[in-house]
Short mmCIF file of C-alpha atoms and ligand atoms in Angstrom, two decimals:
data_model
loop_
_atom_site.label_atom_id
_atom_site.label_comp_id
_atom_site.label_asym_id
_atom_site.label_seq_id
_atom_site.Cartn_x
_atom_site.Cartn_y
_atom_site.Cartn_z
CA MET D 1 -1.11 -11.68 16.24
CA LEU D 2 2.04 -9.69 16.90
CA ARG D 3 1.58 -7.34 19.85
CA ILE D 4 3.72 -4.24 20.20
CA LYS D 5 4.48 -3.19 23.77
CA ALA D 6 3.71 0.55 24.32
CA ASP D 7 7.22 1.16 25.76
CA THR D 8 8.72 0.23 22.37
CA LEU D 9 6.83 3.02 20.62
CA THR D 10 8.40 6.38 19.89
CA PRO D 11 6.30 9.61 19.95
CA VAL D 12 6.80 11.72 16.84
CA THR D 13 5.34 14.83 15.38
CA LEU D 14 5.68 15.25 11.63
CA SER D 15 4.73 18.25 9.55
CA VAL D 16 2.84 17.02 6.46
CA ASN D 17 1.20 19.29 3.93
CA GLY D 18 1.39 22.13 6.52
CA ARG D 19 -0.29 20.15 9.34
CA LYS D 20 1.22 18.59 12.39
CA HIS D 21 0.62 14.80 12.74
CA ARG D 22 1.36 13.27 16.14
CA ALA D 23 1.69 9.53 16.66
CA ALA D 24 3.41 6.84 18.70
CA ILE D 25 5.17 4.60 16.23
CA GLU D 26 7.73 1.83 15.96
CA PRO D 27 11.18 3.32 15.41
CA ARG D 28 11.46 1.23 12.17
CA MET D 29 8.23 2.62 10.67
CA LEU D 30 8.79 3.83 7.09
CA LEU D 31 7.76 7.38 6.11
CA SER D 32 5.49 5.88 3.40
CA ASP D 33 3.65 3.72 6.00
CA PHE D 34 3.36 6.77 8.33
CA LEU D 35 1.76 8.80 5.66
CA ARG D 36 -0.65 6.12 4.72
CA GLN D 37 -1.46 4.61 8.09
CA GLU D 38 -1.12 7.55 10.56
CA CYS D 39 -2.09 10.47 8.26
CA GLY D 40 -4.55 8.63 5.94
CA LEU D 41 -2.74 10.05 2.90
CA THR D 42 -3.11 7.13 0.58
CA GLY D 43 -2.05 9.03 -2.51
CA THR D 44 1.41 8.00 -1.59
CA HIS D 45 1.53 4.52 -3.11
CA VAL D 46 3.74 1.63 -1.99
CA GLY D 47 5.04 -0.70 -4.66
CA CYS D 48 8.48 -2.24 -4.33
CA GLU D 49 9.47 -0.83 -0.88
CA HIS D 50 13.07 -0.93 -2.15
CA GLY D 51 13.52 2.51 -3.72
CA VAL D 52 13.09 1.29 -7.24
CA CYS D 53 9.54 1.91 -8.55
CA GLY D 54 9.09 5.56 -7.45
CA ALA D 55 5.43 5.04 -6.46
CA CYS D 56 6.05 6.34 -2.94
CA THR D 57 7.74 9.69 -3.96
CA VAL D 58 7.06 12.68 -1.79
CA LEU D 59 8.79 15.92 -1.16
CA VAL D 60 10.99 16.41 1.87
CA ASP D 61 11.91 20.08 2.24
CA GLY D 62 11.03 20.50 -1.45
CA VAL D 63 13.19 17.60 -2.67
CA ALA D 64 11.59 14.55 -4.28
CA VAL D 65 12.57 11.43 -2.28
CA ARG D 66 11.46 7.80 -1.92
CA SER D 67 9.39 7.66 1.24
CA CYS D 68 9.91 3.88 1.44
CA LEU D 69 13.59 4.49 2.08
CA MET D 70 13.15 6.95 4.99
CA LEU D 71 12.31 6.34 8.57
CA ALA D 72 9.42 8.37 9.88
CA VAL D 73 11.27 9.10 13.19
CA ALA D 74 14.02 10.88 11.21
CA MET D 75 11.63 13.36 9.68
CA ALA D 76 10.85 15.38 12.77
CA ASP D 77 12.40 18.59 11.47
CA ALA D 78 11.35 18.27 7.90
CA GLU D 79 8.42 19.67 5.88
CA ILE D 80 6.82 16.85 4.03
CA THR D 81 4.56 17.36 1.01
CA THR D 82 2.50 14.59 -0.50
CA ILE D 83 0.54 14.47 -3.70
CA GLU D 84 -2.49 15.58 -1.68
CA GLY D 85 -0.64 18.72 -0.61
CA LEU D 86 0.54 19.39 -4.20
CA THR D 87 -3.05 19.49 -5.47
CA LYS D 88 -3.34 22.83 -3.67
CA HIS D 89 -0.37 24.25 -5.60
CA PRO D 90 -1.29 26.85 -8.27
CA ALA D 91 0.55 24.87 -10.93
CA PHE D 92 -1.43 21.66 -10.25
CA PRO D 93 -4.34 22.34 -12.63
CA ALA D 94 -1.92 22.71 -15.54
CA VAL D 95 -0.09 19.52 -14.60
CA TYR D 96 -3.38 17.65 -14.26
CA ARG D 97 -4.42 18.94 -17.69
CA ALA D 98 -1.16 17.73 -19.33
CA PHE D 99 -1.61 14.21 -17.88
CA THR D 100 -5.21 14.14 -18.92
CA GLU D 101 -4.80 15.45 -22.47
CA HIS D 102 -1.92 13.11 -23.22
CA HIS D 103 -3.59 10.01 -21.65
CA ALA D 104 -0.55 9.75 -19.45
CA LEU D 105 -2.00 7.11 -17.14
CA GLN D 106 -4.01 3.95 -17.12
CA CYS D 107 -4.35 2.30 -13.76
CA GLY D 108 -2.78 5.31 -12.11
CA PHE D 109 -0.65 3.48 -9.56
CA CYS D 110 2.55 5.20 -10.73
CA THR D 111 0.91 8.56 -11.32
CA PRO D 112 1.21 10.34 -7.95
CA GLY D 113 4.86 9.58 -7.68
CA ILE D 114 5.50 10.81 -11.22
CA VAL D 115 3.53 13.94 -10.63
CA VAL D 116 5.41 14.75 -7.44
CA SER D 117 8.74 14.33 -9.22
CA ALA D 118 7.55 16.33 -12.20
CA MET D 119 6.33 19.27 -10.09
CA ALA D 120 9.63 19.29 -8.23
CA GLU D 121 11.95 18.85 -11.09
CA MET D 122 10.35 19.55 -14.47
CA THR D 123 8.39 22.82 -14.26
CA GLY D 124 10.07 25.92 -15.67
CA GLN D 125 12.45 24.15 -18.09
CA THR D 126 11.57 26.55 -20.97
CA GLY D 127 14.72 27.59 -22.89
CA LYS D 128 16.43 24.26 -22.19
CA GLU D 129 14.86 22.39 -25.11
CA GLU D 130 18.05 20.50 -26.04
CA ALA D 131 18.29 19.10 -22.54
CA LEU D 132 14.60 18.43 -22.16
CA GLU D 133 14.50 14.85 -23.45
CA GLU D 134 17.41 13.92 -21.29
CA ASP D 135 15.74 15.47 -18.27
CA ILE D 136 12.52 13.55 -18.95
CA ASN D 137 14.47 10.25 -19.37
CA ASN D 138 16.38 10.89 -16.19
CA LEU D 139 13.19 11.59 -14.27
CA LEU D 140 11.47 8.49 -15.67
CA SER D 141 14.46 6.31 -14.89
CA GLY D 142 13.26 6.54 -11.28
CA HIS D 143 9.66 5.67 -12.01
CA LEU D 144 8.26 2.29 -13.19
CA CYS D 145 4.90 2.29 -15.06
CA ARG D 146 3.56 -1.13 -15.94
CA CYS D 147 0.67 0.18 -18.12
CA THR D 148 1.39 3.07 -20.48
CA GLY D 149 4.59 2.37 -22.33
CA TYR D 150 5.68 5.87 -21.22
CA LEU D 151 4.89 7.80 -24.49
CA GLY D 152 1.84 9.63 -22.99
CA ILE D 153 3.83 10.35 -19.82
CA LYS D 154 6.71 11.79 -21.79
CA ALA D 155 4.30 14.01 -23.81
CA ALA D 156 2.80 15.24 -20.55
CA LEU D 157 6.13 15.93 -19.07
CA ARG D 158 7.09 18.03 -22.12
CA ASP D 159 4.07 20.23 -21.37
CA VAL D 160 4.85 20.33 -17.67
CA ALA D 161 8.33 21.65 -18.50
CA HIS D 162 6.73 24.65 -20.07
CA ILE D 163 4.72 25.63 -17.02
CA THR D 164 6.77 28.63 -16.10
CA SER D 165 4.21 30.61 -14.20
CA PRO D 166 1.64 28.67 -12.23
CA HIS D 167 -0.61 31.78 -12.17
CA GLU D 168 -0.49 32.18 -15.97
CA GLU D 169 -1.26 28.52 -16.48
CA SER D 170 -4.09 28.47 -14.05
CA GLY D 171 -5.47 31.63 -15.54
CA THR D 172 -5.28 33.55 -12.30
S1 FES L 201 7.69 1.82 -3.01
FE1 FES L 201 9.23 3.25 -2.78
S2 FES L 201 10.35 3.15 -4.54
FE2 FES L 201 8.90 1.58 -4.79
S1 FES L 202 -0.57 3.81 -15.20
FE1 FES L 202 -0.56 1.85 -14.31
S2 FES L 202 1.46 1.67 -13.46
FE2 FES L 202 1.52 3.52 -14.52
#
């Protein structure tokens, strides 16, 4: 078994979903592995580890990124939001409803990544109907789903695009 000497580890403190997480890690540790192994946030899935499948998508300072392409040690000044953090967002119930009503998932492996991208990039697209299909296709060009054939996901994303006010959608 490979043993890692303590003096090769780097102390880091990352802000994830509004909480500080401290750990001593290898400098080469990926953000996706940090989230899963050090924070226990297993909603961030790991598929290709090459930036292709989108399963590992999280928000870094509000921007959707592939966490398998980022080093955890480089994230010290960033605010990271995972799918677990987004479930607290007021818009989340409406997004959840859209994915449920349109049967937009089967095994669910791709789903957290798509929901993270959708909440970052698709909400509030009302009035841009002519560009909507292109926006949806662009978003899905960064997410692989091996189960659904994408039709349900596309239908859900059309609903997500019309979530203009999280408070209206959630009935609050
Ligand atoms: S695991 Fe990161 S893009 Fe596939
Ligand atoms: S629902 Fe299975 S990979 Fe998308």
